[in-house]
Coordinates of C-alpha atoms in Angstrom, one line a residue:
X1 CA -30.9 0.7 -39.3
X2 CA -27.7 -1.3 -38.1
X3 CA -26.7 -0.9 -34.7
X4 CA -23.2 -1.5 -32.8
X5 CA -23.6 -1.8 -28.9
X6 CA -20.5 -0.1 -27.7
X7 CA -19.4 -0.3 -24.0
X8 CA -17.7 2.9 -22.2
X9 CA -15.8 2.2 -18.9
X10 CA -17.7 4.8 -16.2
X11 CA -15.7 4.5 -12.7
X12 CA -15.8 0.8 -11.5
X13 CA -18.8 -0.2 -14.1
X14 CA -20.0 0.9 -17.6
X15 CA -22.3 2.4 -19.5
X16 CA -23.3 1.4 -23.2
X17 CA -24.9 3.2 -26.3
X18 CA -26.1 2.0 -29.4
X19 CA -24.6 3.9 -32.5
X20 CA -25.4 3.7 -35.9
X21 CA -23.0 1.5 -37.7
X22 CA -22.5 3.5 -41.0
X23 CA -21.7 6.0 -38.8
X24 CA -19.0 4.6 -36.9
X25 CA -15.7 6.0 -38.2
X26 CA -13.8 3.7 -34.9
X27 CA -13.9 2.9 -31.7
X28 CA -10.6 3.8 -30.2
X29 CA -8.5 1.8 -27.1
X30 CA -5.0 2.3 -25.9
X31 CA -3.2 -0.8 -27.4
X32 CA -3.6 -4.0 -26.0
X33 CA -0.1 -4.7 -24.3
X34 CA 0.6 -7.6 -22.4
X35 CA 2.4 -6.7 -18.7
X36 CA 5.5 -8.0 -17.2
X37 CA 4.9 -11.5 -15.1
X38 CA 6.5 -9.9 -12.3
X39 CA 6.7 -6.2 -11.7
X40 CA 9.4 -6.7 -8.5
X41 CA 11.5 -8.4 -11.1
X42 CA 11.3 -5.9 -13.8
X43 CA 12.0 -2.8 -11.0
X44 CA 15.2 -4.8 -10.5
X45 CA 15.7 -4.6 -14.5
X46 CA 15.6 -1.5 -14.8
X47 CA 17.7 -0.1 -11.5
X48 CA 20.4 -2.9 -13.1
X49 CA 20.0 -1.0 -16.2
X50 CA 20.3 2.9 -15.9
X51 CA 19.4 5.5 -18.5
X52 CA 21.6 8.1 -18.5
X53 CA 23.2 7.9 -15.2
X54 CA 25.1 5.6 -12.5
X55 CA 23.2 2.8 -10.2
X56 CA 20.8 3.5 -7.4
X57 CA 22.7 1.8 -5.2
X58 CA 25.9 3.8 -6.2
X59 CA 24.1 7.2 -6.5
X60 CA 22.5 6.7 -2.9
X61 CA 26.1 5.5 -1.4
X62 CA 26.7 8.0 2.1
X63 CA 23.0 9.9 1.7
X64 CA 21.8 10.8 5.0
X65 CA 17.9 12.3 3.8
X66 CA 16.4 10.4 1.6
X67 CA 13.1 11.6 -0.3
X68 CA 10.9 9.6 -2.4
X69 CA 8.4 12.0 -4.5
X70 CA 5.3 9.7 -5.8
X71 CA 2.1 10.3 -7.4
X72 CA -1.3 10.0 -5.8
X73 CA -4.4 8.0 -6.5
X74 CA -4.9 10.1 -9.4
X75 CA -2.8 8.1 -11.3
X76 CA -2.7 3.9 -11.6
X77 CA 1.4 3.9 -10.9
X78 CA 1.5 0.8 -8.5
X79 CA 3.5 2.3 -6.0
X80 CA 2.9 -0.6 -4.0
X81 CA 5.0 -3.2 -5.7
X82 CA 7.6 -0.7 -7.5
X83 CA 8.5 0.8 -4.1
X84 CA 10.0 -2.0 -1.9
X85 CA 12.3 -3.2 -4.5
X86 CA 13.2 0.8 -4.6
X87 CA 13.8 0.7 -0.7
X88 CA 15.9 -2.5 -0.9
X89 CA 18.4 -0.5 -3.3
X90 CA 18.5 2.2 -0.9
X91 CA 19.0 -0.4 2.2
X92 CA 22.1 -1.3 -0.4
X93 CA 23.5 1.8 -0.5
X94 CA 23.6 2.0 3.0
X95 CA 20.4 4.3 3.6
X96 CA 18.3 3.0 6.5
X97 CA 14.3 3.0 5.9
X98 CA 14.8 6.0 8.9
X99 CA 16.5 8.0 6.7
X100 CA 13.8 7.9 3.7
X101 CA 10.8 10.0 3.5
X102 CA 7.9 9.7 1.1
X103 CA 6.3 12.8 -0.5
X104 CA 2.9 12.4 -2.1
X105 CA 3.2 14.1 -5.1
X106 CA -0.5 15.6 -5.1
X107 CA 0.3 19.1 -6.9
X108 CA -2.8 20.8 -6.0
X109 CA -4.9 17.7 -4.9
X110 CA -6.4 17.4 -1.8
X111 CA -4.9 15.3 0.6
X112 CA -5.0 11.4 0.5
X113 CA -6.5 9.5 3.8
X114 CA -4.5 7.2 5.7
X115 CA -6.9 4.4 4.2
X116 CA -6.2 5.6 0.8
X117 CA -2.2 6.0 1.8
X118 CA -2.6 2.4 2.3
X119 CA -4.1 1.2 -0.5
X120 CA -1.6 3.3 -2.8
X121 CA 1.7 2.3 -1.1
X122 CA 0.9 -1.2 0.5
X123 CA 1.5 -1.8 3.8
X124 CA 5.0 -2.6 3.3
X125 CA 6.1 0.6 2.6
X126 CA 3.9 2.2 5.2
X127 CA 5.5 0.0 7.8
X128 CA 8.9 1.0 6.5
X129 CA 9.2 5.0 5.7
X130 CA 7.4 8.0 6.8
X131 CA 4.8 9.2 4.2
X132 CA 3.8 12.7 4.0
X133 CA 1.0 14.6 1.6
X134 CA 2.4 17.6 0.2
X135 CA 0.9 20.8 1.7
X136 CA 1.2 22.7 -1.5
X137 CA -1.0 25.9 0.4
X138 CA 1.0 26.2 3.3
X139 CA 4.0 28.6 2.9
X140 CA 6.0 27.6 5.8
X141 CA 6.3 24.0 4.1
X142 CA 7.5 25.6 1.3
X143 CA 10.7 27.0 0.2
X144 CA 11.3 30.1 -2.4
X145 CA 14.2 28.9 -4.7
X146 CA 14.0 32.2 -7.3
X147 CA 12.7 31.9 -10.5
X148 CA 13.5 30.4 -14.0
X149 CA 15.3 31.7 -17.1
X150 CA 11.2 32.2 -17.9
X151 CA 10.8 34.3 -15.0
X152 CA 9.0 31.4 -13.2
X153 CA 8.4 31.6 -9.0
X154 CA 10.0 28.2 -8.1
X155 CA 8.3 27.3 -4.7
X156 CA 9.0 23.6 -3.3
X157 CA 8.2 21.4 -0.6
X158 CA 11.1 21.8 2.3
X159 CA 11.7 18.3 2.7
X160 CA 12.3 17.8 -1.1
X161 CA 14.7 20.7 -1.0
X162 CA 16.6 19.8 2.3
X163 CA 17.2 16.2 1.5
X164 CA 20.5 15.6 -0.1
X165 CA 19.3 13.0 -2.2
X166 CA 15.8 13.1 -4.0
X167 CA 13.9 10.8 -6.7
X168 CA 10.7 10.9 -8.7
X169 CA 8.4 7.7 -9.1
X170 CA 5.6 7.7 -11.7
X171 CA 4.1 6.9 -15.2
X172 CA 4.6 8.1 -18.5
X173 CA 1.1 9.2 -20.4
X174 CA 0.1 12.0 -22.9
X175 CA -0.9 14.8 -20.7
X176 CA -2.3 18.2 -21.9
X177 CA 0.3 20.2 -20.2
X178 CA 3.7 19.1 -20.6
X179 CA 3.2 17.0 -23.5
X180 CA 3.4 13.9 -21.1
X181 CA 3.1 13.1 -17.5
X182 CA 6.0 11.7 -15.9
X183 CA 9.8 12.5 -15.6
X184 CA 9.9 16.2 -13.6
X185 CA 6.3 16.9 -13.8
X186 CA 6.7 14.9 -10.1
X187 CA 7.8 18.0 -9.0
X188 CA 6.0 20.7 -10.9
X189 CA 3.6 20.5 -9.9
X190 CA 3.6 17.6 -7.6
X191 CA 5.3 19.1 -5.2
X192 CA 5.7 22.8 -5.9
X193 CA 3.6 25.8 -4.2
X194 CA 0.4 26.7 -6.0
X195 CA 1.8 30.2 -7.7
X196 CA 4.3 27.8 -8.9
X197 CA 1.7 25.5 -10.4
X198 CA -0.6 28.6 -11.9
X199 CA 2.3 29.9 -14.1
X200 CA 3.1 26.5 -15.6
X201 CA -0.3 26.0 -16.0
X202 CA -0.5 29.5 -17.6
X203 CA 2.5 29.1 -19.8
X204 CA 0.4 26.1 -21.2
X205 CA -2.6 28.0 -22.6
X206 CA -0.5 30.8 -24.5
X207 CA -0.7 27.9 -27.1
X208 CA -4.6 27.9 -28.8
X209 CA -3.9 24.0 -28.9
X210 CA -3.0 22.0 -25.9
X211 CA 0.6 20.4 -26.2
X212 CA -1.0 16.9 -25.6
X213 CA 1.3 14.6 -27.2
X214 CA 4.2 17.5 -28.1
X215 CA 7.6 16.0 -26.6
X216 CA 9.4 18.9 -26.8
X217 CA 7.5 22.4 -25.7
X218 CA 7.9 25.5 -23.3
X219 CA 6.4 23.9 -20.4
X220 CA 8.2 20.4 -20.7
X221 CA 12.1 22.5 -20.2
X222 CA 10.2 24.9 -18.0
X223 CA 9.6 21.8 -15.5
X224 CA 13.4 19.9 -16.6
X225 CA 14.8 23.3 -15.4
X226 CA 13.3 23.6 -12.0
X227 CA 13.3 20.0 -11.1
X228 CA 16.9 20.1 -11.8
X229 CA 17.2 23.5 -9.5
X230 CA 15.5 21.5 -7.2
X231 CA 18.3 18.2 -7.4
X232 CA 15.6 15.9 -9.1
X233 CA 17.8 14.1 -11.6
X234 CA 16.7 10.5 -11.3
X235 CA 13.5 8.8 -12.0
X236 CA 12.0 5.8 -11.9
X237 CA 9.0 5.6 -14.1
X238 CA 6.8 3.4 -15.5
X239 CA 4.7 2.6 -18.6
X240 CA 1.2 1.4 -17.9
X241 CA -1.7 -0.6 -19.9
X242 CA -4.7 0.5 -20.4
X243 CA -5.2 -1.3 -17.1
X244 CA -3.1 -0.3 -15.1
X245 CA -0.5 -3.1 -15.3
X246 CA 3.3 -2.2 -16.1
X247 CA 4.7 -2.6 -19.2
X248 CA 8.2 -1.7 -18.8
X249 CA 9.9 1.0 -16.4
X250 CA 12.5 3.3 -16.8
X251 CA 14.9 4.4 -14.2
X252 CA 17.4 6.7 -14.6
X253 CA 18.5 10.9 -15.4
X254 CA 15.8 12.7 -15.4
X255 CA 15.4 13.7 -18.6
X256 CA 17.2 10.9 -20.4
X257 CA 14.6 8.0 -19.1
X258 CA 11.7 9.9 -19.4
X259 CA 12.7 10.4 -23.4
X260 CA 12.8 6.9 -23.6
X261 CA 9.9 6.0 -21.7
X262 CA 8.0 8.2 -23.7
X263 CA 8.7 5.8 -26.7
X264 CA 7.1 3.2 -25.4
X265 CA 4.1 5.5 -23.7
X266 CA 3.0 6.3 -27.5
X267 CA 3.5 2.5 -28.7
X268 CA 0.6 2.0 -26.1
X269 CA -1.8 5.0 -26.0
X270 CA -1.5 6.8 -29.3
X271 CA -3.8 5.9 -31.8
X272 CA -4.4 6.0 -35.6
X273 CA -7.4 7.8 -36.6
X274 CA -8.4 8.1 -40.8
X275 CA -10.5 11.1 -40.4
X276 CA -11.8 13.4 -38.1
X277 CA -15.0 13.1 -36.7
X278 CA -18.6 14.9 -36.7
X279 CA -19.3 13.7 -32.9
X280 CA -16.5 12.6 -30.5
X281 CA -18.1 10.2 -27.8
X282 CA -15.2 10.2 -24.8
X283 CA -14.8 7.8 -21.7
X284 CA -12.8 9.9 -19.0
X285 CA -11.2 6.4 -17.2
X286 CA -9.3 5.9 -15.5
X287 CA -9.4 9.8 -14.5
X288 CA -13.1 9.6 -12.7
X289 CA -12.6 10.9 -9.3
X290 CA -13.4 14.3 -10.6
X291 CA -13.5 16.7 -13.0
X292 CA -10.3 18.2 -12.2
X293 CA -9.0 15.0 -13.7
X294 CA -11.6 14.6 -16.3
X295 CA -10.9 17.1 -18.2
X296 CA -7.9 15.4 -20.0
X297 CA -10.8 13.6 -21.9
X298 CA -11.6 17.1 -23.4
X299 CA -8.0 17.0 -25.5
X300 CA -7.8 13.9 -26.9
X301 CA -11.2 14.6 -28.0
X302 CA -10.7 18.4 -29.7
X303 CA -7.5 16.7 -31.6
X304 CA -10.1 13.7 -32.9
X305 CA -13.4 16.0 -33.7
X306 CA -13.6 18.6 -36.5
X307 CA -14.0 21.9 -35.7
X308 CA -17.7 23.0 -34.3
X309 CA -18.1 19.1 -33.8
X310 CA -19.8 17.8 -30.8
X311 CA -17.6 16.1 -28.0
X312 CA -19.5 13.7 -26.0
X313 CA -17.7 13.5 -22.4
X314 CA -18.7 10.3 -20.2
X315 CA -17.8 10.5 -16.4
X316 CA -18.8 9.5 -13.1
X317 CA -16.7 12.1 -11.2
X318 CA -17.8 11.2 -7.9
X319 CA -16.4 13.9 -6.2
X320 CA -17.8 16.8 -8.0
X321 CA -15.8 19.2 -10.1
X322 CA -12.9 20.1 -7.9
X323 CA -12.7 19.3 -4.2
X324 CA -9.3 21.9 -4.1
X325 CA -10.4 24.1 -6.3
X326 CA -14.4 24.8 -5.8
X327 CA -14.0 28.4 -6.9
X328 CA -13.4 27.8 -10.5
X329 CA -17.3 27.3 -11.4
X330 CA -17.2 31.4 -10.7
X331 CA -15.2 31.8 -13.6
X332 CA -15.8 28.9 -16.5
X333 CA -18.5 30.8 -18.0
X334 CA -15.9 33.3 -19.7
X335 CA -14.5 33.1 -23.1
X336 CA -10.7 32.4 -22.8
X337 CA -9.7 35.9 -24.1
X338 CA -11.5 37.2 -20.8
X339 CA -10.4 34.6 -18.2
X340 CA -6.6 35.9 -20.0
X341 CA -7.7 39.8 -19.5
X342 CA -8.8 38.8 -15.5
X343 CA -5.5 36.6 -15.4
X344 CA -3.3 40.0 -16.2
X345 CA -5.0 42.1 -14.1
X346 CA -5.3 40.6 -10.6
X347 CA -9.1 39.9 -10.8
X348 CA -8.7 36.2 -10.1
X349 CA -7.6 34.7 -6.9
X350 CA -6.8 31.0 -7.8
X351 CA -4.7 31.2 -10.9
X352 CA -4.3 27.6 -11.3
X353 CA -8.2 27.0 -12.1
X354 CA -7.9 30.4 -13.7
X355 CA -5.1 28.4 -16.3
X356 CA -7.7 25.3 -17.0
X357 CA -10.5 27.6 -17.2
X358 CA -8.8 28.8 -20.0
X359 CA -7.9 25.3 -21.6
X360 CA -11.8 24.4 -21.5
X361 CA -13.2 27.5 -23.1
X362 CA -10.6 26.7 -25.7
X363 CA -11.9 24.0 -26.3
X364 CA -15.8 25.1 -26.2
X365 CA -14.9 28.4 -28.5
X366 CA -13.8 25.3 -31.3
X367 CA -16.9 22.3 -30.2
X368 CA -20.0 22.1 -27.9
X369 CA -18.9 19.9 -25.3
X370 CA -22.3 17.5 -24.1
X371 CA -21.3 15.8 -20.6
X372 CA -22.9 12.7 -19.2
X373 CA -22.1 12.4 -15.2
X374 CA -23.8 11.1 -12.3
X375 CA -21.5 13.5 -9.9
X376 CA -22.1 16.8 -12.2
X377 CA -25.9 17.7 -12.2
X378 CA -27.7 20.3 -14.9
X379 CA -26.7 23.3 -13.4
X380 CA -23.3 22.5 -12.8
X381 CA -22.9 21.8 -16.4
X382 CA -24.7 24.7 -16.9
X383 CA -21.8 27.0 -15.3
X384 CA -18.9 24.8 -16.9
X385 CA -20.4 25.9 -19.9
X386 CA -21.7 22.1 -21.1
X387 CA -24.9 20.8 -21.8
X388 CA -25.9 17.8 -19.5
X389 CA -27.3 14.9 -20.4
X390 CA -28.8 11.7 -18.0
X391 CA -27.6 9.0 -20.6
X392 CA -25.0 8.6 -22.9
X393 CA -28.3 7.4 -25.7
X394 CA -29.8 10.4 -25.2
X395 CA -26.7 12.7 -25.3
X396 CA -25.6 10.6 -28.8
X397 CA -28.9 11.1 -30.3
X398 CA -29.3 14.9 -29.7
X399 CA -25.9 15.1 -31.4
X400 CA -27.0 12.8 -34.3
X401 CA -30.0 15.4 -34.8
X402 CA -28.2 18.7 -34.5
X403 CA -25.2 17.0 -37.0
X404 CA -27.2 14.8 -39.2
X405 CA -28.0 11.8 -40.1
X406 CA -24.8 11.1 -42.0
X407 CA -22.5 12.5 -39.1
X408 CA -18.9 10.6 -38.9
X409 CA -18.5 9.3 -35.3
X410 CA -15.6 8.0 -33.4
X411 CA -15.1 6.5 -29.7
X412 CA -12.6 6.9 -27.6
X413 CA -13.2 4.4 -24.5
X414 CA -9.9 5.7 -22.6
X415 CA -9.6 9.0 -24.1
X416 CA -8.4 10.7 -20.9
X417 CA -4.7 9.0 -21.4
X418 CA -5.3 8.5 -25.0
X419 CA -3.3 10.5 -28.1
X420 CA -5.3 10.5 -31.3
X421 CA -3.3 10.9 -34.4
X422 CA -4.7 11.5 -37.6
X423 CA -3.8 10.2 -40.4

């Protein structure tokens, strides 16, 4: 039998499998897009070019607080070269580097070290502006704000809410939540209190599907409407390669740039699939740190398997399953009708795990879910409700057994930020 040797990024190496080539149906890659020869340059671009609203420099004219709400090393966003650039346009507008604060937008993440602040922002911008992670746990650090149309508790970082001039920097990628990361998701949840957090999140899983993909959804104008309660109505985000290196950026309204940075998201990270597939074999890069990030490889994957499939998740997560949110192994053994009934009547303490509990055993109650992970042993797997394997070989030819010998199977090496689209 004909082989193909098929490589899976896994954290800062690979792993490989050999796969029957009859049964290969793809293998799958965000697109190959060239980056810009100079990202400075094409920050200056896109501040000469709004979207939807006036200049940075005009916008920023007579601010006195300044705050700067970026993503964390969960994401690739290189926050080191986009920011200076940023700060320039400030200095332009008259807003000293004293006057600017930077928020790490880390939703509920745990915080980021001062060596890992460095590496994100540069040392540049750690010489220039004060840099804060967001303490989304502590209540004095927050402020209440009232709810949404939706009823939503709108908790957010005091600093955000007290400056008189605020805007969001990050990337645009299909996310299982929102539809896509980017635009106001920097502050729900990235900078919102964690009851916040658990109703968005909770609002997300009333849908059997995830909206991965789905521009326009509940959660999406749930998070337009509180980041524009907050005074979030400029962005500047970008749209990565599948490594990491900018494509284009977007600055402008809020909702306006992120529309149009969309556009060019899914012109690099949706994909055309003929068919769906008997086994789904998944690399979660570039979210490895964890499984609280690796789970985005479980979407992409349900939309490119048919139902009671097998979906074959590769990950390293080095740091375990959740470093913030350890308690959700007590509850990822229910079916996601339970976790709903335990939701409604007060029996779970952390809600936000309690919201992707519920988005994985949607997913298991459609496909067995096989994981291969050097940071997730047996019984770990065991309470997420997957079955482990030590190899990648061995997890593909247990699923070639249980689905046959004629079993369509298709790769996704970056499935994690990857839309599937069938044809």
């Amino acid at each position: 039998m004909k082989t193909r040797h098929v490589s899976l990024p896994y954290g800062d190496t690979a792993v490989g499998v050999n796969i029957p080539e009859e049964n290969i149906i793809g293998v799958y890659s965000p697109e190959e897009v060239s980056p810009v020869s100079d990202i400075r340059r094409e920050v200056r671009r896109a501040l000469a070019n709004p979207i939807g609203s006036g200049r940075l420099d005009e916008l920023a004219r007579g601010k006195k607080r300044v705050v700067i709400v970026a993503d964390d090393n969960t994401r690739l966003t290189p926050t080191d070269l986009i920011l200076p650039p940023v700060l320039d346009a400030l200095n332009t507008a008259g807003v000293p580097d004293s006057a600017i604060t930077l928020i790490i937008a880390l939703g509920t993440h745990r915080f980021m070290s001062d060596e890992e602040i460095l590496r994100k922002f540069g040392s540049e911008v750690v010489r220039r502006v004060t840099i804060r992670n967001h303490p989304f746990r502590d209540l004095d650090s927050l402020v209440d704000l009232g709810t949404t149309e939706n009823g939503t508790k709108i908790m957010i970082n005091r600093e955000v809410c007290e400056a008189d001039f605020v805007i969001g920097v990050g990337s645009i990628v299909p996310h299982h939540i929102p539809g896509f990361a980017g635009g106001s998701k920097i502050i729900q949840p990235g900078v919102s209190g964690e009851d916040t957090t658990a109703e968005t999140h909770l609002l997300s899983v009333r849908a059997p599907r995830s909206y991965l993909g789905v521009l326009e959804n509940p959660v999406r104008r749930e998070l337009d409407s509180i980041a524009r309660k907050v005074g979030l109505n400029i962005i500047f985000n970008t749209v990565l390669n599948r490594y990491g290196e900018v494509v284009e950026a977007f600055f402008g309204d809020v909702e306006a740039a992120f529309r149009k940075g969309v556009e060019r998201s899914k012109m690099v990270f949706a994909v055309n699939i003929p068919k769906a597939a008997d086994i789904v074999v998944s690399s979660s890069h570039p979210c490895d740190i964890e499984f609280w990030q690796a789970h985005k490889t479980l979407y992409p994957s349900d939309l490119a398997v048919k139902e009671k499939g097998i979906i074959i998740i590769v990950t390293p997560c080095y740091e375990g399953v959740a470093m913030t949110h350890d308690d959700i192994l007590e509850v990822t053994g229910e079916s996601s009708g339970r976790l709903r009934e335990m939701v409604e009547r007060g029996e779970v303490r952390d809600k936000v795990a309690a919201a992707l509990a519920i988005a994985w055993a949607q997913v298991k109650e459609r496909e067995t879910v096989f994981i291969v992970s050097h940071g997730i042993d047996k019984k770990t797997a065991d309470k997420l409700g997957f079955i482990h394997f030590s190899s990648v070989q061995e997890a593909l030819d247990e699923a070639l057994s249980r689905k046959g010998p004629t079993a369509g199977i298709t790769v996704l090496t970056h499935a994690a930020d990857m839309l599937p689209v069938l044809d």
